[in-house]
mmCIF file of C-alpha atoms in Angstrom:
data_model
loop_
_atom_site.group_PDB
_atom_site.id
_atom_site.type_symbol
_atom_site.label_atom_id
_atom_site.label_comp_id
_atom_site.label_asym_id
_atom_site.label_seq_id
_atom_site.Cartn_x
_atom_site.Cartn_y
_atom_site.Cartn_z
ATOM 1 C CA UNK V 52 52.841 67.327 28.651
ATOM 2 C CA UNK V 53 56.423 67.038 29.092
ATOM 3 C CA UNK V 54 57.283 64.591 26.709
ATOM 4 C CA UNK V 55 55.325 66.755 24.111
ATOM 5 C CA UNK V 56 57.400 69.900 25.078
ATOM 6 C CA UNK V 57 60.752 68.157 24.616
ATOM 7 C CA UNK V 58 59.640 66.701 21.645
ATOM 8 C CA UNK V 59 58.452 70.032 20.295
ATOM 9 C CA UNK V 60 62.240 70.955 21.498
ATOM 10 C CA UNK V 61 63.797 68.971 19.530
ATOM 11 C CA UNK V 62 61.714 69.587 16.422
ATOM 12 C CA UNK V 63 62.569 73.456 16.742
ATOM 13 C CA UNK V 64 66.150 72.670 17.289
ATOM 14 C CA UNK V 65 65.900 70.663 13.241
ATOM 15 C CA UNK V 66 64.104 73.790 12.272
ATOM 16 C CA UNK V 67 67.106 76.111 13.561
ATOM 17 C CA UNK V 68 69.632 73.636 11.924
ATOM 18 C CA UNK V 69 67.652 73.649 8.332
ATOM 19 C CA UNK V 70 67.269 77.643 8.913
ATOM 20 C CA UNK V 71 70.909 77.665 7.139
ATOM 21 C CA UNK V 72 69.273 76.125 3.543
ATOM 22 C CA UNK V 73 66.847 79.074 2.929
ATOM 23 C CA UNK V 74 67.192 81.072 -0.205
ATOM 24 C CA UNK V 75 68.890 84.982 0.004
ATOM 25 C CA UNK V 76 65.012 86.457 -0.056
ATOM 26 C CA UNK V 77 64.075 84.092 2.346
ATOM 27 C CA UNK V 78 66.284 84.506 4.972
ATOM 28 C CA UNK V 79 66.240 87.462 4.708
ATOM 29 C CA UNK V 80 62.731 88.291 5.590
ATOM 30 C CA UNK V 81 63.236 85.767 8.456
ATOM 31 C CA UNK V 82 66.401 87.326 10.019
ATOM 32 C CA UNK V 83 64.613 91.180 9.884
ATOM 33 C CA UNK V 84 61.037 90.038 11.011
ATOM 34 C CA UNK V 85 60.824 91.151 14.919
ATOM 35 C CA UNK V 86 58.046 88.038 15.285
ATOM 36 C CA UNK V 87 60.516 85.562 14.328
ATOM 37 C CA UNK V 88 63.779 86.805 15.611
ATOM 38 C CA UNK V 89 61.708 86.820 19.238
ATOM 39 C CA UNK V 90 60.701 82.885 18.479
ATOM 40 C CA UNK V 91 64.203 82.151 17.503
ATOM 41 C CA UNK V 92 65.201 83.891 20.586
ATOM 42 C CA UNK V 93 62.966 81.674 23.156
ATOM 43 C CA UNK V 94 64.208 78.663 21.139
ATOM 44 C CA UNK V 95 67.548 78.539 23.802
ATOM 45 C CA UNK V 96 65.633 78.493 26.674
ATOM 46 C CA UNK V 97 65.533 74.971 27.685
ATOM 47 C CA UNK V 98 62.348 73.506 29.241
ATOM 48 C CA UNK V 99 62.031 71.721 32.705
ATOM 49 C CA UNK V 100 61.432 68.417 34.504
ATOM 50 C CA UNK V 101 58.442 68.153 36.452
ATOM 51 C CA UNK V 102 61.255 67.903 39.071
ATOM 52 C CA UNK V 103 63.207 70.889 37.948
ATOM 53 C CA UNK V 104 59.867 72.846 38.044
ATOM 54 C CA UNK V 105 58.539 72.086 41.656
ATOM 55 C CA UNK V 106 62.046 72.374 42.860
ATOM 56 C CA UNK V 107 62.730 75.746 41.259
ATOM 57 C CA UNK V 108 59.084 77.047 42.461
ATOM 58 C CA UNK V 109 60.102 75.992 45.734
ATOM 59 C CA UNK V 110 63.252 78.077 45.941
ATOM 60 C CA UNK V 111 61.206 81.103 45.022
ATOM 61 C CA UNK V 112 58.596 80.935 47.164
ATOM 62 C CA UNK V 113 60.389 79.896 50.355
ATOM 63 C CA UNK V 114 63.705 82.121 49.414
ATOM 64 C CA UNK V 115 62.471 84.213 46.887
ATOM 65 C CA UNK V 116 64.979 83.139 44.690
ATOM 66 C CA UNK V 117 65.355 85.568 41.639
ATOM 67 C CA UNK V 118 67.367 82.751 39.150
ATOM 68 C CA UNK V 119 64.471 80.213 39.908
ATOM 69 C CA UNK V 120 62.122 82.822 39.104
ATOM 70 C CA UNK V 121 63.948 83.661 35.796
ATOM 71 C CA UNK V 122 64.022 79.943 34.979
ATOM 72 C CA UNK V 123 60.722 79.035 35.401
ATOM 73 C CA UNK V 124 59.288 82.314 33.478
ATOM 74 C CA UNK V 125 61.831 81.406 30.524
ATOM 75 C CA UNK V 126 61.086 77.579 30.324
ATOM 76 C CA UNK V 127 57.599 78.736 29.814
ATOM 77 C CA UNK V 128 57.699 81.630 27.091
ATOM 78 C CA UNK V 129 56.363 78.837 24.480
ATOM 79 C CA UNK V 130 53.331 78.497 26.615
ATOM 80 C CA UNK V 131 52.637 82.514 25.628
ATOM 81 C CA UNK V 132 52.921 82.194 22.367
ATOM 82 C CA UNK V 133 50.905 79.441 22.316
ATOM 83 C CA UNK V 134 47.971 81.330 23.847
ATOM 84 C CA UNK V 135 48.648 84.817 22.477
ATOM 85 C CA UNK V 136 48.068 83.600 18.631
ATOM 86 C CA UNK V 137 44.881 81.732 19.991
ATOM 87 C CA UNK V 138 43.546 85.468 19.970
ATOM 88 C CA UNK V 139 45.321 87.177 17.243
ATOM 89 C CA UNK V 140 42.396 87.730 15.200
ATOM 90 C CA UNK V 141 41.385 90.751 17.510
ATOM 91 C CA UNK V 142 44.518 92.364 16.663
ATOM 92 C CA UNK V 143 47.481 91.943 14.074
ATOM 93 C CA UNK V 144 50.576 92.661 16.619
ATOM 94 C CA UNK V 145 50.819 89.462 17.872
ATOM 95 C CA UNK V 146 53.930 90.563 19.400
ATOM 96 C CA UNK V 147 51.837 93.238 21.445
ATOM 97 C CA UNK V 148 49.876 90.103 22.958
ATOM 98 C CA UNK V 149 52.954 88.309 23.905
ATOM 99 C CA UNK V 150 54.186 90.750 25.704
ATOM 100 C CA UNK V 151 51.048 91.206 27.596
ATOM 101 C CA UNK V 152 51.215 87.271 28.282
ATOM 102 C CA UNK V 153 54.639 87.450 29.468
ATOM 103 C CA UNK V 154 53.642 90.085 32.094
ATOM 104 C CA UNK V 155 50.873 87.322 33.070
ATOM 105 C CA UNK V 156 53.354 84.746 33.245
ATOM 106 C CA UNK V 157 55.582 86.803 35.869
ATOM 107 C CA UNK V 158 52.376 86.975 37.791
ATOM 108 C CA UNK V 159 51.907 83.476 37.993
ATOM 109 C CA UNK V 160 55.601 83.121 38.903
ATOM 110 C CA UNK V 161 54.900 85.042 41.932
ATOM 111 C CA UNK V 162 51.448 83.398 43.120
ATOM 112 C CA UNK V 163 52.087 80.109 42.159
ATOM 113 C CA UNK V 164 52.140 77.868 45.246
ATOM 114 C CA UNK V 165 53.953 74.465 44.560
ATOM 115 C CA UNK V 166 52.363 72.767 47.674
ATOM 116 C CA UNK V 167 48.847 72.501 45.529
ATOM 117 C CA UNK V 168 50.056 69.692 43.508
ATOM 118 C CA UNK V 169 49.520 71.377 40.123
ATOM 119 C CA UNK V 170 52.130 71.797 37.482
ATOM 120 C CA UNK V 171 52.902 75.555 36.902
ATOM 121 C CA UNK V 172 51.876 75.858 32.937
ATOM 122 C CA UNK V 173 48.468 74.289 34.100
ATOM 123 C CA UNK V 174 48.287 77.442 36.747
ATOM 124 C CA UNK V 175 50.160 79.995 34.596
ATOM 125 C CA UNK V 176 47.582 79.535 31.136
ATOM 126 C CA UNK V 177 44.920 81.749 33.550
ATOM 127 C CA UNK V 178 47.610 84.390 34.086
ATOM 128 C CA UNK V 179 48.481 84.606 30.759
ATOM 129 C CA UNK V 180 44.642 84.462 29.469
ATOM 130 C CA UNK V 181 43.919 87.282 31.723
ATOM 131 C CA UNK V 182 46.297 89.424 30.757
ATOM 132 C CA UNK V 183 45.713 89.126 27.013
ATOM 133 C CA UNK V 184 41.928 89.459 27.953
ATOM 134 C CA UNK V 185 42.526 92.234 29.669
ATOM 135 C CA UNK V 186 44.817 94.493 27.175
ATOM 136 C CA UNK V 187 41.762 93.403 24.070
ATOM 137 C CA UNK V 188 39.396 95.027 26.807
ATOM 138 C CA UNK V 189 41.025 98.069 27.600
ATOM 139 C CA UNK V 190 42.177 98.576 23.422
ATOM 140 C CA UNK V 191 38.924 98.725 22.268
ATOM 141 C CA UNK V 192 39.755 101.297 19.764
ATOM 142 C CA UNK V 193 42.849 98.927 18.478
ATOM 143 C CA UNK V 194 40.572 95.981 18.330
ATOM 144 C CA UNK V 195 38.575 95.733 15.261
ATOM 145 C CA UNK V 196 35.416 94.391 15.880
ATOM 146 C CA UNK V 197 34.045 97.172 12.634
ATOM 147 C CA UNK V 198 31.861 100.110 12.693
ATOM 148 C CA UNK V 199 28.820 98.497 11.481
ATOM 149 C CA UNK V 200 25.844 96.652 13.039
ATOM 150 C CA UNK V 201 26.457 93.336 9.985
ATOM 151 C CA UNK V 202 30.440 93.815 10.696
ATOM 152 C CA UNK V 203 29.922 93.187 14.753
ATOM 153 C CA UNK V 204 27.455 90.590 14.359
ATOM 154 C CA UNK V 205 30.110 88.746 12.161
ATOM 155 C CA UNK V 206 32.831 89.169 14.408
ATOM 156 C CA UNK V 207 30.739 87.560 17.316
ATOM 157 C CA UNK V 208 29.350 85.124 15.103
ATOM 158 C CA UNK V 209 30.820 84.225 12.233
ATOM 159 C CA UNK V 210 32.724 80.938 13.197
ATOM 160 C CA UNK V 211 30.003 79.680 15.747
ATOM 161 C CA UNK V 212 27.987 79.549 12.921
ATOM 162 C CA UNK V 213 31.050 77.566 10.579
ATOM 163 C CA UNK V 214 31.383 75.461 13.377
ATOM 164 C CA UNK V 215 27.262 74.761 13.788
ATOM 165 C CA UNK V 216 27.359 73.970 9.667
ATOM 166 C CA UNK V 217 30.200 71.462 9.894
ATOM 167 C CA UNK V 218 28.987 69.718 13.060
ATOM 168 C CA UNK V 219 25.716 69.201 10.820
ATOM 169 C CA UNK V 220 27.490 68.344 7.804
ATOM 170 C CA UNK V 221 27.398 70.837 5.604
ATOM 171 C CA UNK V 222 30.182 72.826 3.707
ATOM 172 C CA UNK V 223 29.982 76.743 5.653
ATOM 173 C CA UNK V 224 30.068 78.133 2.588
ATOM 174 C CA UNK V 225 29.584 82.998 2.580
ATOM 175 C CA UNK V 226 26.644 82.540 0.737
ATOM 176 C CA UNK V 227 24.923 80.067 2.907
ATOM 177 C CA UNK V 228 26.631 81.852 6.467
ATOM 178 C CA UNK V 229 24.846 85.243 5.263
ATOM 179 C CA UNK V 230 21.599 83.879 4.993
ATOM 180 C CA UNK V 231 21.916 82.193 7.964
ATOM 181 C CA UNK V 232 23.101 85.325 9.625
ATOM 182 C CA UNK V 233 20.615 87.855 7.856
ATOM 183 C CA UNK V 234 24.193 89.792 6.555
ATOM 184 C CA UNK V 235 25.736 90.149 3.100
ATOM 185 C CA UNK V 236 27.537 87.597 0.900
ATOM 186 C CA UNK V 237 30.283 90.106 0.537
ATOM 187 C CA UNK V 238 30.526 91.104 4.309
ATOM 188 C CA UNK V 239 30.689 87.370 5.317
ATOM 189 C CA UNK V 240 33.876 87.229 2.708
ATOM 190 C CA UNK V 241 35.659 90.629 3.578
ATOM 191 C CA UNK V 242 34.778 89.403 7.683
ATOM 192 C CA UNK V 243 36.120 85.668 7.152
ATOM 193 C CA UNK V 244 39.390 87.404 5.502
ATOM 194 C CA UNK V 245 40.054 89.763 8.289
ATOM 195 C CA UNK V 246 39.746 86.838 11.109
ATOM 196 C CA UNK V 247 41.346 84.395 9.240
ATOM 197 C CA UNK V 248 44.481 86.962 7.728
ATOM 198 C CA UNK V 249 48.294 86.780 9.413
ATOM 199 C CA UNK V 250 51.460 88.175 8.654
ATOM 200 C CA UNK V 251 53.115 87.139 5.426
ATOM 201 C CA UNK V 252 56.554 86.713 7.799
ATOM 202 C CA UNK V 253 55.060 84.416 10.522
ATOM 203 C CA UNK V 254 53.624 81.691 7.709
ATOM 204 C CA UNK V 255 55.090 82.050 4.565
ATOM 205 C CA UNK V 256 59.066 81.776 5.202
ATOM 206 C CA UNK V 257 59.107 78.843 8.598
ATOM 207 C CA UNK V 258 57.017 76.029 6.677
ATOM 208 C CA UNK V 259 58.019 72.977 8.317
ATOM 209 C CA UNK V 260 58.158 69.825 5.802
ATOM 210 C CA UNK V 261 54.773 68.684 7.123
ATOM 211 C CA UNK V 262 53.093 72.189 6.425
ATOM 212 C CA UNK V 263 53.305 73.252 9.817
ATOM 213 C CA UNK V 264 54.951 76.555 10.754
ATOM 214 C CA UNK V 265 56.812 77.701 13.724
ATOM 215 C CA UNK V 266 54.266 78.755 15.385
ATOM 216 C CA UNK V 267 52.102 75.805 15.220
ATOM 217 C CA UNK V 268 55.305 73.966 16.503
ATOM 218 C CA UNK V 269 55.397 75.907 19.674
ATOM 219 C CA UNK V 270 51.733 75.339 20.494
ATOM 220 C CA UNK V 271 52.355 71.695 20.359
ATOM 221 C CA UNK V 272 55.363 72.084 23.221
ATOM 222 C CA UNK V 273 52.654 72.505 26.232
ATOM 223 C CA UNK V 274 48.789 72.202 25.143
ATOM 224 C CA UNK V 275 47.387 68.747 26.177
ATOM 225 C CA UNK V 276 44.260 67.657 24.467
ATOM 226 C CA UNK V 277 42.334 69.324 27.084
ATOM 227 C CA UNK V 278 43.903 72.501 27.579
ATOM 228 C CA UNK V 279 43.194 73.043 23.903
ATOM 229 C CA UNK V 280 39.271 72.490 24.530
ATOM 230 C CA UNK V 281 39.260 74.762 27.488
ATOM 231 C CA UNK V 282 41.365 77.177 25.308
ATOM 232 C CA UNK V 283 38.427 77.559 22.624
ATOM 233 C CA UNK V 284 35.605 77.060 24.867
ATOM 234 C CA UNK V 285 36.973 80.013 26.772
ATOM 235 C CA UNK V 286 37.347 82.090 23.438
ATOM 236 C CA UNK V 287 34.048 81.548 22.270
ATOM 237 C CA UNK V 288 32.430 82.486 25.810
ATOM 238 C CA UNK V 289 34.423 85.870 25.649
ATOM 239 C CA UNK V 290 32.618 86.578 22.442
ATOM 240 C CA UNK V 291 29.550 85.347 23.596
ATOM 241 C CA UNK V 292 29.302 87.351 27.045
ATOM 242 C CA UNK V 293 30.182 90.502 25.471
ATOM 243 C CA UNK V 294 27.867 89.885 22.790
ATOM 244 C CA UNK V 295 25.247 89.253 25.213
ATOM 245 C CA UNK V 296 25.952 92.440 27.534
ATOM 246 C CA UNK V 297 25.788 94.720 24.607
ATOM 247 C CA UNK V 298 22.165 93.227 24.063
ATOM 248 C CA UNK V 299 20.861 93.885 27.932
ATOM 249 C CA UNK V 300 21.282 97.319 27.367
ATOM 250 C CA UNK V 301 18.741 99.974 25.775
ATOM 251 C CA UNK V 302 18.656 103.892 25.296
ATOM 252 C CA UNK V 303 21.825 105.935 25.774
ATOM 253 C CA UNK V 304 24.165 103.049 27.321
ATOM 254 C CA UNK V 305 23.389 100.824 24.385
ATOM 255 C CA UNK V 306 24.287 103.876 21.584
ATOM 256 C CA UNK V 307 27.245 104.803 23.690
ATOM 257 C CA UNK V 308 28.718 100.791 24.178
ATOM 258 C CA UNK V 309 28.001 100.793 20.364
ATOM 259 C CA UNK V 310 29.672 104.160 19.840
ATOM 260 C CA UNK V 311 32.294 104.491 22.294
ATOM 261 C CA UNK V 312 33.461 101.327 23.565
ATOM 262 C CA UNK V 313 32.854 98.992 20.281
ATOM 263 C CA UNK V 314 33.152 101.503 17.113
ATOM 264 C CA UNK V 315 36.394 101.687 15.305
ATOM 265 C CA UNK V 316 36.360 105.053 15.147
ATOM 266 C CA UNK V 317 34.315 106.435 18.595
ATOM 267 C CA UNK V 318 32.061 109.021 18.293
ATOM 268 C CA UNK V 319 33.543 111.875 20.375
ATOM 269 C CA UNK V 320 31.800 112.928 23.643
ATOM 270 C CA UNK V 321 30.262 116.061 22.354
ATOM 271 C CA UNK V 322 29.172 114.367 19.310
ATOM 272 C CA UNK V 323 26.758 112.265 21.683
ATOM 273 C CA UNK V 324 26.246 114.681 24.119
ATOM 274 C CA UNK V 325 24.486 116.908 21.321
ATOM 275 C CA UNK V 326 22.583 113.851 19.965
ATOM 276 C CA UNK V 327 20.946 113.245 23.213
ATOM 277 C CA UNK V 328 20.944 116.466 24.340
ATOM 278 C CA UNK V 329 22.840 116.065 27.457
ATOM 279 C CA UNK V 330 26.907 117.417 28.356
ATOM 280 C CA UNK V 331 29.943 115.930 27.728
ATOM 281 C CA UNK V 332 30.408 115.319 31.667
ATOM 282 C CA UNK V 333 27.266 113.078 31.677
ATOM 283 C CA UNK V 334 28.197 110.844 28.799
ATOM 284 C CA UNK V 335 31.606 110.517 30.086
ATOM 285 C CA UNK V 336 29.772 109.391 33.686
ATOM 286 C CA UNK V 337 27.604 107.021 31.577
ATOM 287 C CA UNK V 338 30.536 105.533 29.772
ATOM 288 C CA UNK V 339 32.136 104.845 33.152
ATOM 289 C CA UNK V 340 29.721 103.592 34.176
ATOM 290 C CA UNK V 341 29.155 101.229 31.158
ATOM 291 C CA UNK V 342 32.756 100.339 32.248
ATOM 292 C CA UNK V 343 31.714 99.045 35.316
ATOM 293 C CA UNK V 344 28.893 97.248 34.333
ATOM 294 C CA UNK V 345 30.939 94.869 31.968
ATOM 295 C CA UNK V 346 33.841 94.307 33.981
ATOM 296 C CA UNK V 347 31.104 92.853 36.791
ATOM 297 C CA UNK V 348 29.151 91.392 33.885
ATOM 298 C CA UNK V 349 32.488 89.158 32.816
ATOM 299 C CA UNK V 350 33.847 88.615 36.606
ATOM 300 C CA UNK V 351 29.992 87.307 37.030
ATOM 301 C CA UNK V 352 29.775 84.961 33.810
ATOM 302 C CA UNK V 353 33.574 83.993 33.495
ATOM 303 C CA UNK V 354 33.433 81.945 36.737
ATOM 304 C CA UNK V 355 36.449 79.304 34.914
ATOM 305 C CA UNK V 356 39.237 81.504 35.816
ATOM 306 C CA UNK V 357 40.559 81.954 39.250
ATOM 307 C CA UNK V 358 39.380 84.866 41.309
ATOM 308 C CA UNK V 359 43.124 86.609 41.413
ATOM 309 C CA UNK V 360 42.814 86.413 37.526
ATOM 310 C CA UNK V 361 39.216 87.869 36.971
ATOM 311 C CA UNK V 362 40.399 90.971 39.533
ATOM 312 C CA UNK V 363 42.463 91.526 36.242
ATOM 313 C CA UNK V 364 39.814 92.285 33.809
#
């Protein structure tokens, strides 16, 4: 892992160096793009030994020493990124995960014990999962799963079933996906384009010479080959579980989950209370209820991350 972050290092230090060549338009959309002034911001922050790292982690725990606090969360902003664009097809403002991560990886900062034997960005990824989980869960209104029974299904589904066509050898192609998945052509294609869409300043102006962009760079500084598999496997099981809780439940809960918790635009309380006949109050009580019921459903199913992370979601 470290010799990958250094040489991920060096590769954005070329990058910053060749930044100088880029035509008036481009640089300019580079230089007034929050995203990428932020990544050329974390670019100075130099990363750490294994040494450097157990010793700093030491001071803070034992001394509570604020500088090897600072150190270790700054060597380790690339790690955030890394993870916060892993889910940025629930939401466009990537910059609204990484902040969220970055809160995650203070956490781990202050938990981490450097007796274990771990290295800290092995610890720190559950932090900074959490964290991100935990701001898509309580956003549902900013997360756009769609409105529509074929739109949800799709979100939940839609590159399971790529991946299941590939693995048996055959090209994923909308028309085949929407037989497959009982949904329109057209809904596969405007679905596959709202996953699969990213800002025009994160991709189009920081191609390295290999294709690459910055932000593929940084992910390369600290995933190991493993990491990355327990990074999708743990994506796909998020989608999965909540998929699954939705279907255990029947009458008013599943209508209101549907309605309230899912929809992009929630039906209001009164709106349900009148279709079911019942007050605001009780479909407020049912919602928090709902609440409840998923939380334990995903501290129940999620049993990979540590038990101070799932007390997060």
């Amino acid at each position: 892992m470290e010799g990958q972050a250094r040489e991920a290092a060096a590769e954005l230090e070329g990058e910053k160096e060749g930044d100088d060549e880029l035509a008036p338009a481009e640089t300019a959309l580079v230089s007034y793009d929050p995203l990428q002034r932020y990544l050329t911001e974390i670019r100075r922050y130099a990363l750490l030994s294994r040494e450097e790292e157990h010793e700093l982690a030491l001071r803070y725990r034992e001394r509570q020493d604020v500088e090897a606090a600072y150190r270790l969360v700054t060597a380790n902003l690339r790690l955030v990124v890394m993870i916060a664009r892993e889910y940025q097809r629930a939401t466009r403002n990537l910059l609204d995960l990484i902040q969220e991560g970055n809160i995650g990886l203070m956490e781990a900062v202050k938990n981490f014990d450097p007796y274990r034997g771990i290295r800290f960005p092995s610890y720190a990824v559950w932090w900074i999962r959490a964290y991100i989980i935990r701001y898509l869960m309580n956003n549902w209104r900013m997360v756009k799963l769609g409105t529509t029974q074929a739109q949800r299904k799709l979100f939940f589904n839609l590159q399971k079933e790529k991946d299941r066509l590939e693995a048996e050898g055959i090209r994923p192609g909308p028309k085949l996906i929407a037989q497959r998945l009982d949904v329109k052509e057209s809904e596969v294609i405007e679905m596959d384009q709202r996953l699969s869409s990213s800002d025009l300043s994160v991709d189009a102006s920081t191609q390295e010479p290999d294709g690459r962009t910055l932000l593929d760079v940084l992910a390369s500084a600290e995933a190991t080959t493993e990491e990355k598999v327990s990074d999708a496997e743990l994506r796909q099981q998020v989608s999965e579980k909540i998929r699954a809780f939705g279907d255990t439940l029947t009458g008013k809960e599943a209508v209101i989950f549907q309605s309230r918790l899912l929809a992009e635009e929630p039906l209001t309380l009164q709106e349900i209370g009148e279709q079911y006949g019942i007050s605001r109050e009780r479909v407020r009580q049912i919602e928090a209820r709902l609440k409840k019921k998923l939380r334990a459903y995903l501290l129940s199913e999620l049993k990979d991350l540590e038990d101070g992370v799932l007390d997060l979601i």
